[in-house]
Amino acid sequence: MLRSRNTKEMSVGNGDVDDKNKQRNALNFVISFCSSMKLVVLITLCLQNSMFTVLRRYSQGVLNEKYSSHEVLMVGELIKILYCEKNIHGQNGERCVS
């Protein structure tokens, strides 16, 4: 009789341990996904800024085009803001990102 109690307690205890392990695994997955997403965003932004600088210097230096680089930067940022706004609110006005 003592064994059956211990077995029941152990099975309940193992269920709790399994649930905790599942929660830890889910949390680790979310953390690793967020870390990898942050890395992707960082690399993308670095590439975007590098390409902007190289193309701006090429167009003003080699092609001798005359324009304000500050205005080009402002228009580029406005395009990014509008693109993000469209993706956040979706095409039908509903929110895509929670």
mmCIF file of C-alpha atoms in Angstrom:
data_model
loop_
_atom_site.group_PDB
_atom_site.id
_atom_site.type_symbol
_atom_site.label_atom_id
_atom_site.label_comp_id
_atom_site.label_asym_id
_atom_site.label_seq_id
_atom_site.Cartn_x
_atom_site.Cartn_y
_atom_site.Cartn_z
ATOM 1 C CA MET A 1 0.000 0.000 0.000
ATOM 2 C CA LEU A 2 2.853 2.324 0.731
ATOM 3 C CA ARG A 3 4.299 1.592 -2.690
ATOM 4 C CA SER A 4 1.102 2.503 -4.484
ATOM 5 C CA ARG A 5 1.011 5.881 -2.768
ATOM 6 C CA ASN A 6 4.609 6.569 -3.707
ATOM 7 C CA THR A 7 3.943 5.464 -7.280
ATOM 8 C CA LYS A 8 0.957 7.791 -7.529
ATOM 9 C CA GLU A 9 2.943 10.659 -6.091
ATOM 10 C CA MET A 10 5.827 9.933 -8.429
ATOM 11 C CA SER A 11 3.567 9.812 -11.472
ATOM 12 C CA VAL A 12 1.974 13.116 -10.478
ATOM 13 C CA GLY A 13 5.425 14.520 -9.779
ATOM 14 C CA ASN A 14 6.705 13.325 -13.153
ATOM 15 C CA GLY A 15 3.749 15.006 -14.849
ATOM 16 C CA ASP A 16 4.679 18.255 -13.170
ATOM 17 C CA VAL A 17 8.307 17.818 -14.213
ATOM 18 C CA ASP A 18 7.229 17.040 -17.793
ATOM 19 C CA ASP A 19 5.041 20.161 -17.854
ATOM 20 C CA LYS A 20 7.903 22.266 -16.536
ATOM 21 C CA ASN A 21 10.274 20.775 -19.118
ATOM 22 C CA LYS A 22 7.759 21.511 -21.883
ATOM 23 C CA GLN A 23 7.427 25.091 -20.649
ATOM 24 C CA ARG A 24 11.210 25.486 -20.510
ATOM 25 C CA ASN A 25 11.573 24.029 -23.999
ATOM 26 C CA ALA A 26 8.886 26.384 -25.319
ATOM 27 C CA LEU A 27 10.537 29.336 -23.595
ATOM 28 C CA ASN A 28 13.955 28.377 -24.969
ATOM 29 C CA PHE A 29 12.453 28.091 -28.457
ATOM 30 C CA VAL A 30 10.878 31.554 -28.177
ATOM 31 C CA ILE A 31 14.119 33.059 -26.870
ATOM 32 C CA SER A 32 16.193 31.458 -29.626
ATOM 33 C CA PHE A 33 13.647 32.522 -32.258
ATOM 34 C CA CYS A 34 13.678 36.101 -30.978
ATOM 35 C CA SER A 35 17.470 36.113 -30.878
ATOM 36 C CA SER A 36 17.702 34.839 -34.423
ATOM 37 C CA MET A 37 15.031 37.339 -35.535
ATOM 38 C CA LYS A 38 17.009 40.159 -33.903
ATOM 39 C CA LEU A 39 20.111 38.994 -35.746
ATOM 40 C CA VAL A 40 18.260 38.925 -39.073
ATOM 41 C CA VAL A 41 16.900 42.439 -38.484
ATOM 42 C CA LEU A 42 20.343 43.714 -37.486
ATOM 43 C CA ILE A 43 22.006 42.249 -40.579
ATOM 44 C CA THR A 44 19.228 43.560 -42.827
ATOM 45 C CA LEU A 45 19.525 47.078 -41.426
ATOM 46 C CA CYS A 46 23.315 47.034 -41.757
ATOM 47 C CA LEU A 47 23.056 45.924 -45.389
ATOM 48 C CA GLN A 48 20.375 48.515 -46.140
ATOM 49 C CA ASN A 49 22.396 51.356 -44.620
ATOM 50 C CA SER A 50 25.582 50.209 -46.344
ATOM 51 C CA MET A 51 23.893 49.997 -49.735
ATOM 52 C CA PHE A 52 22.342 53.435 -49.245
ATOM 53 C CA THR A 53 25.741 54.949 -48.472
ATOM 54 C CA VAL A 54 27.530 53.235 -51.373
ATOM 55 C CA LEU A 55 24.841 54.136 -53.919
ATOM 56 C CA ARG A 56 24.604 57.736 -52.687
ATOM 57 C CA ARG A 57 28.359 58.230 -52.905
ATOM 58 C CA TYR A 58 28.491 56.586 -56.330
ATOM 59 C CA SER A 59 25.683 58.727 -57.721
ATOM 60 C CA GLN A 60 27.140 61.974 -56.372
ATOM 61 C CA GLY A 61 30.819 61.153 -56.975
ATOM 62 C CA VAL A 62 30.979 59.195 -60.221
ATOM 63 C CA LEU A 63 27.716 60.211 -61.910
ATOM 64 C CA ASN A 64 27.943 63.824 -60.650
ATOM 65 C CA GLU A 65 24.229 63.975 -59.809
ATOM 66 C CA LYS A 66 23.201 66.971 -57.727
ATOM 67 C CA TYR A 67 20.627 66.421 -54.997
ATOM 68 C CA SER A 68 20.308 66.735 -51.256
ATOM 69 C CA SER A 69 21.310 63.491 -49.576
ATOM 70 C CA HIS A 70 19.284 64.526 -46.514
ATOM 71 C CA GLU A 71 16.099 64.672 -48.563
ATOM 72 C CA VAL A 72 16.798 61.274 -50.099
ATOM 73 C CA LEU A 73 17.317 59.850 -46.609
ATOM 74 C CA MET A 74 14.048 61.402 -45.415
ATOM 75 C CA VAL A 75 12.091 59.961 -48.358
ATOM 76 C CA GLY A 76 13.647 56.535 -47.738
ATOM 77 C CA GLU A 77 12.621 56.643 -44.087
ATOM 78 C CA LEU A 78 9.078 57.711 -45.019
ATOM 79 C CA ILE A 79 8.829 54.772 -47.416
ATOM 80 C CA LYS A 80 9.933 52.398 -44.642
ATOM 81 C CA ILE A 81 7.376 53.884 -42.227
ATOM 82 C CA LEU A 82 4.557 53.502 -44.743
ATOM 83 C CA TYR A 83 5.606 49.937 -45.534
ATOM 84 C CA CYS A 84 5.664 49.012 -41.836
ATOM 85 C CA GLU A 85 2.303 50.672 -41.264
ATOM 86 C CA LYS A 86 0.805 48.660 -44.132
ATOM 87 C CA ASN A 87 2.215 45.407 -42.754
ATOM 88 C CA ILE A 88 1.072 46.105 -39.197
ATOM 89 C CA HIS A 89 -2.508 46.933 -40.126
ATOM 90 C CA GLY A 90 -2.837 44.552 -43.047
ATOM 91 C CA GLN A 91 -4.588 45.109 -46.313
ATOM 92 C CA ASN A 92 -8.139 45.019 -44.944
ATOM 93 C CA GLY A 93 -7.516 47.271 -41.970
ATOM 94 C CA GLU A 94 -7.196 44.387 -39.504
ATOM 95 C CA ARG A 95 -4.167 44.072 -37.316
ATOM 96 C CA CYS A 96 -1.706 41.439 -38.563
ATOM 97 C CA VAL A 97 0.781 41.688 -35.702
ATOM 98 C CA SER A 98 -0.309 41.274 -32.114
#
